[in-house]
Amino acid sequence: MRRVASLHLDSLCRGQAPMAVLEMAALVWRNHAARARHSWQHARQRDLIQRYPPELSPNVIADSTDGHNTSAPSKACHGPQDPWIAEPLHTASGQLQLEPNDPKGVAAPDLRIKEAPSLSTPRVLLITQTSKEAPEIAVQPHSISISAEPPPFEIPPPPEIPPPPEMIGPVETKLLLNQTSDVNKARQHTLRSLHARSIPEAIKGVLQKQLPSLPSLRVSDGCPQAMETLHKELMLLHEGSVDMPCIVDAYKSILAAGYSTPELLRVVISSYLNGSSEMLRPDVFAAIVAVDAHLLAKGRLLLEDVPLDVLDCWCREPACLTDEAHLSELRARLYGKSQFPIHHPTSQCNSGSGDCQSSLPVTQRRRQFVIEREAHLTAIKEYLAFQRQMTEKGEGGMLSQRTRVWMQWATALSDSIRNLRNTQGSIRGLGALGYRMIRDLEMDSDLLSVITCQTALNLLLAPSVRRKDDLKGFDGRVPFVTLVVAVGEAVELEQYFREVGPTSHSRGVSHNQRMRRAVYDADDAECRRHAVVLGAALVDLLLEHACVEVDRSLLSSEEINAASNECVMNFGQAGKGKRTAKAKAFGHDLQWSDGKTVGYVRLKSYARDVMELGPEELMRFLAPKYQPMVVQPRPWRPSAVPPEGGFLMHRVPFIRTTNKKMTCLEVYNAQRVAHVMDFLGQMPWKINGRILEVMLEVQRQDLAIAEVPPKLNPELPRIPENAAEFPPHEREALLLSRHNAEKRCMELVSERPTFQLKLQAACNFEHADRIYFPHNVDFRGRTYPISPHLNHISDDICRGLLSFAEPKPLGKEGFFWLKVSLANLLGKDKLPFDERVAFVDASRDWIMEVAKDPLAPQSIKHWAKADDGPWQALARCFELAEIWRTGDEEGFQSCLPVHLDGSCNGLQHYAALGRDQIGAMAVNLLPSDRPQDVYTIVLGIVKGKVQHDARTGNTEGTLARRLEELNVLQRKVVKQTIMTICYGVTTVGAKQQVQGQLESLVGDQVGPEELSILASYLSKLVLKSIDEVFERAMAIKAWFDKATQILNQLQMPTAWFSPIGLACVQPYKKVRKVECQTKRQKVTIATEDGPRVDKAKQRMGFPPNFIHSLDATHMMMTAEGCQREGIGFAGVHDSFWTHACDVPALNRIIRSAFIELHSQPILQDLYEDLHVRLGGLELLAPPAQGQLDLTEVSKSLYFFS
């Protein structure tokens, strides 16, 4: 068996070659060996592609990265007739062509490189075999050959090529790569040069320090822990906490090594980023690491994004690397206004321009790392600003990470107070009066402890002096007298507040001052004495019981003895192998000052360190604003502790829940759900640039259309001074207009920043080729994109801004479904499909005008008020107009998603569970010529009841006639209540829904009080009408309620397995809370999860949550079907999206999945599971089912439409 390779490198010529060329030659063969090892798992990952026929049995070589065994080739990578294939490897310096002699190929080699002393020339690399099947290769200046027995066929040297003008002098190189047999030892690589340059001292420092985390700047792979470590190192580097070499000297050392032109610098950067650093000289490698770290930490730039002209500038002026203005200008040139390293079109540095190296495989992962790092830095910056505000206000102790620490002190202090109150007999000794006050005080011990801890910390963390005799914080200390008075006064004010109760006066400083005067006006001296004695006793208990667990090495010998005598020692757990101890958090010192001894209380340094989180702790504590990804999300591992997946560095839960202890992921296999999440996260998206352009223009012109909020608040109508003299109807109309204007102003307070966050996210990723949305699930199985501000599950603004990144030709049916999509968005979704398409065809003229000038007044009226999404409608107008303009209806590349929405999907599942034929017909489970509208059906019943009441003379008759007069009996008024009836909407909730719709229709004519009365009457009629249409669904819902009532009696949370295998546990438990009104604010603290379930939430939540678990299962089964058939898919609960050309296939998959789901005995399985959990307690069997034939669903055109 034999194969021969020839190397043609334009820079490899007579005895003269830069070091980079020989490094690259060796790199080619090192890559060859690596690719042979991984050919079955990583086919076609790089330029060199090798395939092996399945009958070969090469040596078993384990992949150290993923641990997979490669002894069995994957049949997915090749077929039985597939010969060994080699393709040319194109490099910056030339081309390598591998030519197979044996079509059956060779076994995967395991190679080592060592010195070849037997050859005559010193410029020789010898790669020897470690097994008989492995070939050996020899690398010489003019040829490279690989051989196994028999000897290789020699290739003549290439013709002479003159050396490049910038090439350095003769370099004779030996490469020694000695791989030890001990797998636990690091591989040692040494690259020596006979004409080696001197290494700058700064670089020697780098080599001595070895900077263990910085080589992972390549981010070629790594777990979240590695990414977090890298992020922490870069933060320390940015802050100057880590010594790095002079960047100018580091860059000069690269130039001195012979890489003195932009083209040769590119070779270094490429080798470094491709993981070929061992082929570089150590000084060059250390220098390039230093430069890369500097650009990432301080310039927020990727080294591979730097264009040639900037590299050339750095060759001439290395000092530019440290010029912040230069780096900022470069960042703006490359990335525009984006917060993240995503190329702007004007940067002339994209993957296809050749002006930079952004097409390297590792670049996108590095880009994603920088995006996540920027999100963390932004979160830390915002948190530190908030921390400064809280501390300046004297409320530093109420920051949440500090609360976690001092709540442990509050618990210990509360236990001590309870023990004191349980003491029998009199209390004597020093401080006995204060302890007796605590015992006799009628205040909960938890409340006393919270007030004491909060007040003490607010004083100790105050940054400056507030008043001469108050808050005298300096050097982190507070006079003991000031502290005890503050604690005593806080307790006295709380006691007074509880006795007097809230007043009608406004709160704030003036209110607290009035309370303070009321407490001390009677006998100021006596009251202050009482406060001091009480405060001193509480502070004494706090100093005694407040402890923190710290590394024993941080304590003095006295503190260690005190910890050993008074606190429990703890070795090895919290400190992860370190010797730790619980030591006192506060110290009490006496100091001679101004002729007297003054006592001070201080928060000890190690306790303050626990309070002040460092960068690493902040990364775990803070939740950044998650952004879309520019690489595919990491696969989920839900059973890991904690679950892993999604982002490279961000840690996010697999299941969204308020009580993570109830997810139970460690005890069962949720991998099927995880695979669906991976599939959803791999769907590539992009920003619709034209929609973003129009949206920015709408904001700039302040048009306030299509849910874009106006810049200014509406003008509030002025109430005249003589308004009381107006006629009643005029006065009410004036007050109503004022009320509505004030309400709108309040709504705009939240609408503006929310819109701005969405717009900013779209601008940041406008020029990204692809973006991805990692998904996770809630406890019911419903899927959600993790990035909150920009995703397809959000409102119309976000949906309009997004489109699929991979367009597909419309084909024969795609154009039809694209028209249906626009008709649905324009409110024509209750028409038959042919009529929807005819409506769009009839609207062709105005669609073309809208696409031409969407902000013209005659265009705005067509799209800006679309019923189900104006921005999505506008995007489809743009695409339809382009299709009509080109005339290519089948070949047009469409990237817009087409939505297929369920027809009141919750009631569809109820009808299928009960095999309810009447309900099934109302929600389109059965075939029909026209789509059935359950909302219209229920509305008809409601109208009949209103007409009946209107003929009576009682109160209901008056309300019914008023509804008819206002003409509000419309479909939209009843729609929301019908949609949510299967999700457990209550009478109160239904009233609020109806009232909101009435207000939008006649809010300018009817006052709030009358609207409330009308809504109460109408909502009751709606609920009664629903019961008549969906009798079996309501019977199933009642059965759910009875099952939950029995579980509530046993204090058991309601739980079940969804049909797709997700354990669903309702996390509704009562939480123990401590509330106190301090002199600054009211504080509510949840101390722990209560031991008892919240019965009301458990009962009301079970019916909707169970139905949600069914629609989530249906969506996941549909996603699995799409994955099997190779079509794109995105889902929003009961709305399924795909390309227009793939809608017919998606229609078939949706119906097949629904039939498969409900062919299972879902209610019977639930009944048996509950029977086991109840331990034999009697539970009524589920309601009997009807005669619905589920296979009819496959014939229903409008089941999902």
mmCIF file of C-alpha atoms in Angstrom, residues 21 50 278 484 525 582 799 917 948 1073 1182:
data_model
loop_
_atom_site.group_PDB
_atom_site.id
_atom_site.type_symbol
_atom_site.label_atom_id
_atom_site.label_comp_id
_atom_site.label_asym_id
_atom_site.label_seq_id
_atom_site.Cartn_x
_atom_site.Cartn_y
_atom_site.Cartn_z
ATOM 1 C CA VAL A 21 6.889 28.205 5.277
ATOM 2 C CA GLN A 50 -10.579 11.777 3.734
ATOM 3 C CA GLU A 278 3.302 24.401 18.523
ATOM 4 C CA VAL A 484 -27.012 51.347 68.909
ATOM 5 C CA ALA A 525 -34.452 61.984 77.055
ATOM 6 C CA LYS A 582 -16.617 30.438 60.800
ATOM 7 C CA ARG A 799 -41.371 39.133 14.209
ATOM 8 C CA GLN A 917 -67.884 15.840 18.019
ATOM 9 C CA HIS A 948 -83.705 38.010 25.557
ATOM 10 C CA LYS A 1073 -42.121 36.083 54.294
ATOM 11 C CA PRO A 1182 -62.243 10.423 34.029
#
